[in-house]
XYZ file of C-alpha atoms in Angstrom:
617
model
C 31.289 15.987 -5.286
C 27.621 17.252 -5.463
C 26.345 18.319 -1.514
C 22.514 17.397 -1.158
C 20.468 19.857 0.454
C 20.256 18.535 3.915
C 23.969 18.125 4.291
C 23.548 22.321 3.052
C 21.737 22.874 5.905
C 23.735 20.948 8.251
C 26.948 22.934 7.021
C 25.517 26.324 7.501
C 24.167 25.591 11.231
C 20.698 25.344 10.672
C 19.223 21.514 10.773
C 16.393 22.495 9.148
C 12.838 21.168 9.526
C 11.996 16.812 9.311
C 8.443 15.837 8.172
C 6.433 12.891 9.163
C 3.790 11.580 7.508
C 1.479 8.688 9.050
C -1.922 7.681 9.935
C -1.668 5.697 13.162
C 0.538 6.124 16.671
C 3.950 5.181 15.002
C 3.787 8.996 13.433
C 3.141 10.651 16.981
C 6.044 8.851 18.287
C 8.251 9.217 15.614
C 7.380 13.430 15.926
C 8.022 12.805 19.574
C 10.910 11.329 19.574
C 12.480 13.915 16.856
C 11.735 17.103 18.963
C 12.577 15.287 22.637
C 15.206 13.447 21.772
C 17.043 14.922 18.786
C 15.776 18.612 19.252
C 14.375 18.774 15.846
C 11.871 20.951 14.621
C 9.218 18.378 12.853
C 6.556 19.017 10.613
C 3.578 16.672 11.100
C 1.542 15.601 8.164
C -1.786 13.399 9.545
C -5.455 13.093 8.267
C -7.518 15.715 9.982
C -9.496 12.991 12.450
C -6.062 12.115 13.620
C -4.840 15.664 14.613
C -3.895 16.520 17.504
C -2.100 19.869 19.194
C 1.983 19.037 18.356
C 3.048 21.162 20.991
C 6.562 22.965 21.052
C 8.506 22.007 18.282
C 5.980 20.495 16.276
C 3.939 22.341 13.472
C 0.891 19.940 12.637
C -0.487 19.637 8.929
C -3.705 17.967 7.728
C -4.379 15.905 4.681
C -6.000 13.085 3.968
C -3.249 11.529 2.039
C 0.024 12.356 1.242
C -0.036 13.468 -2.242
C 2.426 15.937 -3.709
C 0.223 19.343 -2.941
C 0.328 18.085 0.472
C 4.271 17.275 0.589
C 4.639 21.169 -0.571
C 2.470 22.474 1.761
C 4.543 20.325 4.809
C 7.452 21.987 2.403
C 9.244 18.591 2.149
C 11.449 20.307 -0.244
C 13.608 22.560 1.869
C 13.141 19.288 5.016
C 16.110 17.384 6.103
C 14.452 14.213 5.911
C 10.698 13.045 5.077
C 9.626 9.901 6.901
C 6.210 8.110 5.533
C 4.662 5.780 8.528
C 0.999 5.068 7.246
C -0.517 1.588 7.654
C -0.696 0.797 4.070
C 2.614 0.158 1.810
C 1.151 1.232 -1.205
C 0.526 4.681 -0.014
C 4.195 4.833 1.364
C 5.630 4.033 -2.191
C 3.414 6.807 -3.770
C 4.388 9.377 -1.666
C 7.917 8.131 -1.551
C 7.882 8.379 -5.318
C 6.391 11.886 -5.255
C 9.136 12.629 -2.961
C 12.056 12.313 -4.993
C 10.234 14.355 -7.838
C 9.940 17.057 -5.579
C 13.261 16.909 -3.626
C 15.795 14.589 -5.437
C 18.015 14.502 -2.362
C 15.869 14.936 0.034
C 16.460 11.669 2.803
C 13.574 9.239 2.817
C 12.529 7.011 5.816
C 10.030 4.645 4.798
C 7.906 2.174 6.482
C 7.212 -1.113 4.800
C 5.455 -4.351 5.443
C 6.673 -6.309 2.022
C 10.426 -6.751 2.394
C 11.096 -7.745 -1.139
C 8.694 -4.892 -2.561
C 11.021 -2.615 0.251
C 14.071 -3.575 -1.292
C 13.184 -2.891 -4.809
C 11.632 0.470 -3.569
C 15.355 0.845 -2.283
C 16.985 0.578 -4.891
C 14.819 2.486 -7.251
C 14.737 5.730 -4.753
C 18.620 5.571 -4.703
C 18.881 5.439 -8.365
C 16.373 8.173 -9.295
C 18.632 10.720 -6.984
C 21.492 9.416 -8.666
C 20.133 10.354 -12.148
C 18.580 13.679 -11.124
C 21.655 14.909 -9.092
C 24.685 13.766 -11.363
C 28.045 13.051 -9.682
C 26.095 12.393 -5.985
C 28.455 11.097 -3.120
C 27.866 7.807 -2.096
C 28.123 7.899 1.070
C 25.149 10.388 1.125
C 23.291 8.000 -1.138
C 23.686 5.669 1.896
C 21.732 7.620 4.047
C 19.391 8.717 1.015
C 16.426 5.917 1.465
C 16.039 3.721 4.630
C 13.128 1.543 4.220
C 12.420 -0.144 7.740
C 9.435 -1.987 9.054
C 8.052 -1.353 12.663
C 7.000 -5.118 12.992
C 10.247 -6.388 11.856
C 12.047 -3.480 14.463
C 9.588 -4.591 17.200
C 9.926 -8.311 17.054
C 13.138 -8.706 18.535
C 12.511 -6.640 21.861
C 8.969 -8.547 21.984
C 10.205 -11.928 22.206
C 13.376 -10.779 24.507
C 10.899 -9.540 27.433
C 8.424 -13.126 26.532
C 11.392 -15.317 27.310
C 12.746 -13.642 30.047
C 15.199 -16.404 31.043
C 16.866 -16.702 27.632
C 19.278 -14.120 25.969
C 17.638 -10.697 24.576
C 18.182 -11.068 20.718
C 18.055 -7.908 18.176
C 19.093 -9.233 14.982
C 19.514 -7.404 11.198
C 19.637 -9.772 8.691
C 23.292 -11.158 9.134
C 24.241 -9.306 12.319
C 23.060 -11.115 15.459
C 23.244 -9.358 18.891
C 22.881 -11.044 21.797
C 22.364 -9.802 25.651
C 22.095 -12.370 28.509
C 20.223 -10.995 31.927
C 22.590 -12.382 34.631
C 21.003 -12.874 38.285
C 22.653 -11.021 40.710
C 26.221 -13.407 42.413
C 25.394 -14.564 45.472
C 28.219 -13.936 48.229
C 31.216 -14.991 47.215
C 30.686 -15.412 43.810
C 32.147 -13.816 40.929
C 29.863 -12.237 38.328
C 30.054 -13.246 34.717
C 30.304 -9.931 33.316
C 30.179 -11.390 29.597
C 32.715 -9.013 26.947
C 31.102 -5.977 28.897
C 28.133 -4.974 31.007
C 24.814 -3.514 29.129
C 23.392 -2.238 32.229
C 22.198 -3.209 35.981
C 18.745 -4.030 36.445
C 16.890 -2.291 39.245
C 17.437 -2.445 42.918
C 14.061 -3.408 44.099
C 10.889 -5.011 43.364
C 8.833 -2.328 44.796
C 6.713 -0.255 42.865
C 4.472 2.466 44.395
C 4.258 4.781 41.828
C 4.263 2.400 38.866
C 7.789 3.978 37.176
C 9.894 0.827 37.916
C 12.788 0.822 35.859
C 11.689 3.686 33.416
C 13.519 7.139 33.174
C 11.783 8.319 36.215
C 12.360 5.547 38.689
C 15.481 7.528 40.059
C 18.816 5.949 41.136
C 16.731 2.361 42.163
C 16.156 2.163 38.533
C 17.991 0.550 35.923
C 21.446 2.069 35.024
C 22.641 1.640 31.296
C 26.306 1.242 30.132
C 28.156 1.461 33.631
C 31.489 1.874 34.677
C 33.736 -1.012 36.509
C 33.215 0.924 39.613
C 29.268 1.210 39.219
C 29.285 -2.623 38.272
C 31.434 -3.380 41.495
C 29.118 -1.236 43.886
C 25.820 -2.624 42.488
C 26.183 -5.616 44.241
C 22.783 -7.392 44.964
C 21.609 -6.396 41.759
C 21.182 -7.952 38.234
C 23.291 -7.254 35.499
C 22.375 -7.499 31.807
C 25.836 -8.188 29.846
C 26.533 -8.521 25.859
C 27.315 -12.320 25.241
C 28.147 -13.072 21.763
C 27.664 -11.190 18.564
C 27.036 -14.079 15.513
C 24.632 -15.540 13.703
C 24.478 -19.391 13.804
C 22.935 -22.306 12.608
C 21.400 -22.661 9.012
C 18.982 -19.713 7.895
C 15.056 -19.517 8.308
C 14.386 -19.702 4.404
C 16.201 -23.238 4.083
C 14.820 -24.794 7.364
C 11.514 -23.854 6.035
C 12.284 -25.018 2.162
C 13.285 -28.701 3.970
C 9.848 -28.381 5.542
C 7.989 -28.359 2.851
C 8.931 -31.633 1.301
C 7.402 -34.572 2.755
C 10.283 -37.569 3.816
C 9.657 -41.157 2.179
C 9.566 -42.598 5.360
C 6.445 -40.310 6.590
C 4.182 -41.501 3.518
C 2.962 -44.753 4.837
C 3.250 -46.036 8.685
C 5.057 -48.226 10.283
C 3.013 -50.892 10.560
C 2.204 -50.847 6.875
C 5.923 -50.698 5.863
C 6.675 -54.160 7.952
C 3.688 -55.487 6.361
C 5.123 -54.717 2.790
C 9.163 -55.980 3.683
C 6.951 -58.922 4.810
C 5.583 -59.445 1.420
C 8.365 -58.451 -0.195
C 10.277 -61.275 2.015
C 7.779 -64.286 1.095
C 8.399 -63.030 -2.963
C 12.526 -63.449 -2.173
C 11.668 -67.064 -0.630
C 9.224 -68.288 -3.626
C 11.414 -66.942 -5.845
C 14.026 -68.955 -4.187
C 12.531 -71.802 -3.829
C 11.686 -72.113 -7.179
C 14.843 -71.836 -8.510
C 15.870 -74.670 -6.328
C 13.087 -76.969 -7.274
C 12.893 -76.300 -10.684
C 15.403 -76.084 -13.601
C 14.755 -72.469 -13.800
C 17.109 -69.684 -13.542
C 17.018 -66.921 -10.711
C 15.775 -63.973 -13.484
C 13.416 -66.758 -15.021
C 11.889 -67.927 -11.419
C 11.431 -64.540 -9.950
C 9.508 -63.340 -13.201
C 7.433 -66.567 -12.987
C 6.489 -65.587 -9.234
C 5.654 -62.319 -9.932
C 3.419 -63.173 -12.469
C 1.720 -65.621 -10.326
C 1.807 -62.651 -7.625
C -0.503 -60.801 -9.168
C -2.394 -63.587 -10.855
C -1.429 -63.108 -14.715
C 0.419 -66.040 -15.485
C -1.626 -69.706 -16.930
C -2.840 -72.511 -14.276
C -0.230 -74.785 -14.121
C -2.215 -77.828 -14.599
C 0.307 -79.588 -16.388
C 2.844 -78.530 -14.294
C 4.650 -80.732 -11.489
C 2.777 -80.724 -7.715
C 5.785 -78.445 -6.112
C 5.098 -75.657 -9.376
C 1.547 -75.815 -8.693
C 2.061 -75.199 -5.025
C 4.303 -72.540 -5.541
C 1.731 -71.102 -7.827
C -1.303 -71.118 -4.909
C 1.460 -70.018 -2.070
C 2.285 -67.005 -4.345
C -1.247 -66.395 -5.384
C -2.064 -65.714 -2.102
C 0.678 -63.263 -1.228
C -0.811 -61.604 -4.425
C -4.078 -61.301 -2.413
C -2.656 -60.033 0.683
C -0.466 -57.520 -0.970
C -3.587 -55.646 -2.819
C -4.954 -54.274 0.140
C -1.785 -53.180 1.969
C -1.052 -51.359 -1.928
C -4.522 -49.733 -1.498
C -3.737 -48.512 1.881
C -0.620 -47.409 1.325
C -1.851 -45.078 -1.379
C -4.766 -43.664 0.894
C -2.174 -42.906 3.960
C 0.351 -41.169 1.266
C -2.584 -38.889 0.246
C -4.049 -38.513 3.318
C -0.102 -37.344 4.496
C 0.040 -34.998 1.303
C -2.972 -33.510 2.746
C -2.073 -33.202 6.393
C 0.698 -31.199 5.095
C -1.233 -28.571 3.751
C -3.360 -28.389 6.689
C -2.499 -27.144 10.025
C -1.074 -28.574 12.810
C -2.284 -29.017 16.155
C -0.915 -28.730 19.282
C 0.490 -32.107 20.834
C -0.524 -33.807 24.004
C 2.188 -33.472 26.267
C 3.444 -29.726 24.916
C 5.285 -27.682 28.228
C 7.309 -25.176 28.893
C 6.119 -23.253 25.227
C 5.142 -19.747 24.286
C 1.531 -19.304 22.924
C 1.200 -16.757 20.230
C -2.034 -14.475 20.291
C -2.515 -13.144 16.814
C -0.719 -13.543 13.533
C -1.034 -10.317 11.691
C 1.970 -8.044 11.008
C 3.554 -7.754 14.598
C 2.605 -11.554 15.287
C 3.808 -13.377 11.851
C 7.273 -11.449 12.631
C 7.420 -12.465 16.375
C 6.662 -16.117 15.076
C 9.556 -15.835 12.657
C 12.140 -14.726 15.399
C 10.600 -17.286 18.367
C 11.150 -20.482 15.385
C 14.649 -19.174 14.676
C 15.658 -19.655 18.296
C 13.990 -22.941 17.606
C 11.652 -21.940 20.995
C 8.499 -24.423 20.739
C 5.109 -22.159 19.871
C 1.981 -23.163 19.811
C -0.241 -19.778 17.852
C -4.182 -18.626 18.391
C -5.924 -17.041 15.734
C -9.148 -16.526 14.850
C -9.176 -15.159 11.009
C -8.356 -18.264 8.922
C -6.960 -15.596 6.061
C -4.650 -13.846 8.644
C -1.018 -13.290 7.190
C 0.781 -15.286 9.437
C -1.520 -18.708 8.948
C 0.713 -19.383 5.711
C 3.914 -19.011 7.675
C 3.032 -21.146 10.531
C 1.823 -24.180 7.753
C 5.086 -23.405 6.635
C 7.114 -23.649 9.878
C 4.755 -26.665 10.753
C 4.119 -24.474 13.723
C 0.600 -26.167 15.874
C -2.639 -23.330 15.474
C -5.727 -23.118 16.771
C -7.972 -21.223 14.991
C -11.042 -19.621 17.297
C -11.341 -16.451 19.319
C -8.894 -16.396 22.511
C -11.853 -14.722 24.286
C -13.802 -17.658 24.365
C -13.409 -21.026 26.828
C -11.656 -23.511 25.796
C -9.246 -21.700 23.452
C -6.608 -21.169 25.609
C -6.642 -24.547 27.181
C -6.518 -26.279 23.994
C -3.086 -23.885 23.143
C -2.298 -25.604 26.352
C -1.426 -22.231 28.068
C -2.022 -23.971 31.659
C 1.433 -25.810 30.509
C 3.317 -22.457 28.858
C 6.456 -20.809 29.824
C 5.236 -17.573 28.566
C 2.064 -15.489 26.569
C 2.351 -13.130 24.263
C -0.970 -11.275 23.379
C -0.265 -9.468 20.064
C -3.784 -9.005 18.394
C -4.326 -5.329 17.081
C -7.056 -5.124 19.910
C -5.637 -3.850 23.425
C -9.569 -4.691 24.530
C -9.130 -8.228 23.239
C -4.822 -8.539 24.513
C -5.877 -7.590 28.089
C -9.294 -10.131 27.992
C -6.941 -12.573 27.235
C -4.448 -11.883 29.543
C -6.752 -11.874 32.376
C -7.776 -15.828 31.255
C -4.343 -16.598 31.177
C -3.996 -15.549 34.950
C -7.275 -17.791 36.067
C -5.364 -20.863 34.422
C -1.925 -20.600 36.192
C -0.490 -17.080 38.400
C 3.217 -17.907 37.394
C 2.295 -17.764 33.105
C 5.056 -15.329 31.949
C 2.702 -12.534 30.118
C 3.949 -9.925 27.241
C 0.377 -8.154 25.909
C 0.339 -5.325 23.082
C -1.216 -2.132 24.424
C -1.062 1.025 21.922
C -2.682 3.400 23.989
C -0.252 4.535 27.212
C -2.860 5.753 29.601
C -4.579 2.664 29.122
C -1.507 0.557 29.173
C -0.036 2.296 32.488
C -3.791 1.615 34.359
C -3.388 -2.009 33.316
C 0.205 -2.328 34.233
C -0.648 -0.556 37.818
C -3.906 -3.049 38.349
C -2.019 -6.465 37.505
C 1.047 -5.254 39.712
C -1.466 -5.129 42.438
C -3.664 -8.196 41.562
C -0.704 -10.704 40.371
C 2.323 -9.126 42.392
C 4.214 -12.610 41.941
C 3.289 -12.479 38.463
C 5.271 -11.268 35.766
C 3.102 -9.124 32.852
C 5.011 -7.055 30.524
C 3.079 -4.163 28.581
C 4.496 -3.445 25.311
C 3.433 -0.598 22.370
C 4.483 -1.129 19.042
C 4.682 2.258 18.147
C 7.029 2.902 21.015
C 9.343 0.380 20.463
C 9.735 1.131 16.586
C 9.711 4.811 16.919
C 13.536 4.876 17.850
C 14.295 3.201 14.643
C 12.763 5.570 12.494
C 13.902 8.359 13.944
C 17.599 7.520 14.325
C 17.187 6.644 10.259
C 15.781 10.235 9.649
C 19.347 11.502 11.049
C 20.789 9.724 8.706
C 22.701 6.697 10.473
C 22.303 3.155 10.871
C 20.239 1.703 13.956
C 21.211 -1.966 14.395
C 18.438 -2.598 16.821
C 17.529 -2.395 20.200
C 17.398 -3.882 23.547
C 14.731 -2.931 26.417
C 16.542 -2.985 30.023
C 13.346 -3.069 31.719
C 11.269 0.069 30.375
C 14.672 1.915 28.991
C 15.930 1.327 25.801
C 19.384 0.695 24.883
C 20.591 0.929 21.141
C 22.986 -0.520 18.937
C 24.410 1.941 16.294
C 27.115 2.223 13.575
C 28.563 5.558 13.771
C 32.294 6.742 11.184
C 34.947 7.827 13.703
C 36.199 10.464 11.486
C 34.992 13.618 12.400
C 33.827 12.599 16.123
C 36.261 14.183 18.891
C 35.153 11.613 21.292
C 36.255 8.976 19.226
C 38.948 9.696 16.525
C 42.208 9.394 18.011
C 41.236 8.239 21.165
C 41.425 4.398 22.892
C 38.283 2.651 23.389
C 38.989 3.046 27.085
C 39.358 6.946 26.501
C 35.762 6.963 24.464
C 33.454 5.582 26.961
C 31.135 7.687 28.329
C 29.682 5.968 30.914
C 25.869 5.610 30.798
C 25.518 7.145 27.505
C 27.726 5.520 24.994
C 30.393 2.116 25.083
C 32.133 1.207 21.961
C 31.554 -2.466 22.040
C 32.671 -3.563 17.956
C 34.929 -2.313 15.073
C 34.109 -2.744 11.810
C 37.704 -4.352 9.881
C 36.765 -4.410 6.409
C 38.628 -1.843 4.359
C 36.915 1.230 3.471
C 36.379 0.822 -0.147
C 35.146 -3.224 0.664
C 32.788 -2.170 3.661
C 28.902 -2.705 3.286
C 27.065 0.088 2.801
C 24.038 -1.036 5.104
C 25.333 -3.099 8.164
C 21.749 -3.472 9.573
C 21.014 -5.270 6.046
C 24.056 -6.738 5.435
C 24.109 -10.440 3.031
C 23.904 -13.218 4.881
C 27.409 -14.896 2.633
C 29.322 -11.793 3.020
C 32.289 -12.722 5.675
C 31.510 -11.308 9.062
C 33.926 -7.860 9.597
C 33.029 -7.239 13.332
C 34.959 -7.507 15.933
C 34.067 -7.706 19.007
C 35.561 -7.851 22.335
C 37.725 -5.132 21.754
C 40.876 -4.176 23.762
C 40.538 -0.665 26.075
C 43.806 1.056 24.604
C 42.962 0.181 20.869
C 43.337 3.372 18.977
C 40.577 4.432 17.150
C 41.538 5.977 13.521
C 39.556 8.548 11.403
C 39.343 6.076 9.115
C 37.369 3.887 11.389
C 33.915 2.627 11.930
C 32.452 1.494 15.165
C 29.380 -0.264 16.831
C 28.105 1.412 19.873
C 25.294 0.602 22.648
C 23.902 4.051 23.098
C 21.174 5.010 25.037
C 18.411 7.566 22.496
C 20.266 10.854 24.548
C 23.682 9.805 23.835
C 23.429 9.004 19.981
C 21.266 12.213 19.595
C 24.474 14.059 20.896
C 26.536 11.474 18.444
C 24.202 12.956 15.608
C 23.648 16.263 16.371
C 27.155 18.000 14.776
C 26.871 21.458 17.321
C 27.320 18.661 20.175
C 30.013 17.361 18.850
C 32.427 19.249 20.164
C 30.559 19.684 24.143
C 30.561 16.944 26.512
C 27.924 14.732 26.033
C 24.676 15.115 28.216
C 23.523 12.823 31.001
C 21.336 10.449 30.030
């Protein structure tokens, strides 16, 4: 078995270095979250407008793009892993192709928009290491390229805090998990506590120094992965519990294949289709009738009618007084039926047209989400709210954005104009919403429209995109104060991919995550063998109560299991399960799903914590 050079590192004690390469926030976070979280030492590759002092732990490099000179100087070759972040996907695939000529096994985290381009990029990393290192393990070619994308990692947690009072959703691919927010029993009551409890929610509503329910909001704050006993003394307080783990109904690609067809019944209206059985009923009673008056048979009479119909056939001069009626009664159906063919041919092209335009919303839409922006971040949101099958009604004002396709696709209502002017928002009938989500790239533009949403109804449910922090906690602070009864969410989507990417650079698989107020909560899949916590102990025996809960086991046989849960097929047989008893043994040759918070899988990944406790979270 050939060992790659980061598993070299990891064997003789030292981790190494891990490089990140980006142009925007996402590679700041990611650095962050390496050296805070993971206790990495990170290399950080940036353009030279967008540097800024790393601080401890992190050794900053400029270039303007991340060619192969620049790779060597961030000495990629001798890192543990490389992850490349920038904006376009283009430049990711470059560099990740420069990559693997420099360091063949070298682990690659990549960040792409195009999921089949992704895949393909995939697949041609994995096979380039496996030419230039002969004999490579596969299991360290499973952890060789991880191509994510932070809108598709961002989605799920966006449109879990938007509809607050349905379950919070993190799906990959054909792995669904779901986490219902339970109110808090009333007296007397027994709490659903689901197949386990994901966390309580925080004590109070109070928040004087604006760090409700983040890691600095103390004891009141929100408590992940608790014990029985915490659960049972937390009375009063919410509870968010894990509900069901599957992924039902019929898939997003065929409901929006059905949708592009047109039904025969949707060509032409009502009215016009009664009008043609009716003319289709007086041809059926000529042709009857003239069977029965004349010597003619059925085929013979309705052929004579129908030439008559539409005025082809000789005056019947000659003929007897009851032909020669016939003949005028079915000459004038023949007139009447011309214009009802004309107009059914102009309301089947004017329906073929409708179809490629887009919709608007409806008159007596409630109780929706309105969708502000449909670039990256907002045509994935869109994606997740329609496979919940929640009602949207989407604002955009580029006609050429990415996500105008999708919504003609998903027959999803649009209105096209800026959100900052009047009328916009009224006509996305936000007065009537359950919820707003403000996704633009503009935090100027998210927070303008916010602030209309509030002057057309105080109780509008309100998620807005804010990349910068110190502008997102003034903004957060200032609604509190001006809406307290109001519920407005501020969400970064650097921040809430950043976890992602990281826990990929360490070389395991991050199912997804779920925000418990402002803490995050992930789902992992971590091998038993090799973990003292977990191999040959019960599930009972490896909980570690507000850091990590084995919640699933993975039952497929080791040589059948997928290599890539988070991107498993969708008509592979589920292997899961879920619900699992406390004094199941856990086996070396085990693999398990665990809800970790970031501190507790660090300690999971980190092999010289392996064998200490694990840390508080």
């Amino acid at each position: 078995m050939v060992t790659l050079p980061h598993q070299q590192d990891a064997e003789s004690g030292d981790g190494g270095h891990m490089v990140v390469c980006g142009d925007d926030a996402l590679a700041q976070r990611v650095a962050v979250e390496l050296r805070d979280v993971y206790r990495q030492r990170v290399v950080l590759l940036v353009p030279a407008e967008d540097a800024d002092p790393g601080g401890p732990g992190v050794q900053v490099v400029t270039a303007a793009a991340p060619t192969q000179e620049a790779l060597v100087r961030a000495d990629a070759a001798r890192a543990t892993a490389l992850a490349l972040v920038y904006e376009d996907d283009e430049t990711n695939l470059r560099a990740a192709l420069a990559a693997r000529r420099l360091s063949p096994g070298l682990r690659l985290v990549v960040r792409m928009y195009n999921r089949k381009l992704g895949q393909h990029l995939e697949e041609l990393l994995d096979q380039a290491a496996l030419v230039a290192v002969p004999g490579m393990d596969r299991a360290s070619l499973d952890a060789s390229t991880t191509v994510l994308s932070d809108a598709d990692t961002a989605a799920p947690a966006l449109v879990a805090t938007a509809v607050a009072d349905t379950n919070k959703v993190v799906q990959a691919d054909g792995l669904l998990l779901r986490a219902a927010e339970r109110p808090a029993p009333g007296r007397g009551e027994v709490p659903d506590g689901g197949l386990c409890t994901l966390a309580l929610l925080s004590s109070t509503a109070a928040d004087p120094a604006g760090a409700e329910g983040s890691d600095g909001s103390g004891a009141q704050g929100p408590q992940l992965l608790p014990d029985d006993r915490t659960v049972r003394e937390g009375a009063g307080r919410g509870t968010v519990v894990l509900e069901a783990v599957r992924h039902e109904g019929p898939a997003l690609g065929a409901r929006r294949l059905a949708r592009r067809g047109v039904p025969l019944r949707d060509l032409v209206s009502s009215q016009l289709r009664w009008a043609l059985a009716g003319i289709l009923g007086a041809v059926v009673a000529l042709t009857a009738t003239t069977t029965w008056l004349t010597d003619a048979a059925p085929v013979s009479a309705a052929y004579l009618t129908l030439l008559d119909l539409f005025s082809i056939n000789e005056p019947a001069i000659e003929e007897p007084t009851a032909r020669q009626v016939l003949q005028l009664l079915s000459g004038l159906a023949g007139l009447a039926l011309l214009p009802l063919l004309v107009a059914g041919v102009l309301e089947a092209l004017g329906t073929f047209r409708s179809t490629g335009a887009l919709r608007r919303p409806p008159r007596g839409l409630s109780d929706h989400i309105v969708l502000l922006g449909l670039g990256k971040v907002g045509a994935r949101v869109l994606t997740r709210l329609r496979e919940l099958d929640i009602p949207v009604v989407c604002v955009e004002q580029d006609a050429d954005a990415r996500g105008i396709a999708l919504a003609r696709d998903l027959g999803v209502p649009v209105v096209l104009g800026d959100v900052t002017e009047d009328g916009v928002l009224e006509s996305a009938k936000a007065h009537r919403a359950e919820a707003l989500l403000a996704l633009t790239s503009s935090d100027t533009t998210n927070l303008e429209a916010t602030l209309a949403a509030r002057s057309l109804g105080n109780d509008l449910r309100v998620v807005l995109r804010l990349d910068d922090d110190d502008f997102a906690t003034a903004v957060y602070r200032t609604l509190r104060s001006a809406h307290p009864t109001a519920v407005t969410r501020s969400r970064s989507v650097a921040h809430l991919a950043a976890p992602a990417f990281a826990s990929a650079m360490m070389g395991r698989q991050v199912l997804g995550a779920i925000f418990v107020e402002r803490r995050i909560l992930l789902f992992a899949v971590v091998p038993v063998a090799g973990h003292p916590h977990f191999e040959g102990r019960t599930v009972a025996e490896a909980f570690r109560p507000g850091v990590w809960r084995v919640i699933a086991l993975d039952t497929a046989r080791p040589d059948s299991r997928s290599l890539d849960l988070a991107h498993g097929q969708h008509e592979q047989e589920p292997s899961l399960l879920w619900g699992l008893h406390p004094g199941h043994l856990l086996d070396a040759e085990d693999r398990v799903v665990v809800a970790t918070t970031r501190q507790g899988l660090a300690d999971l990944l980190t092999p010289a914590a392996r064998s200490d406790s694990p840390a508080a979270p």
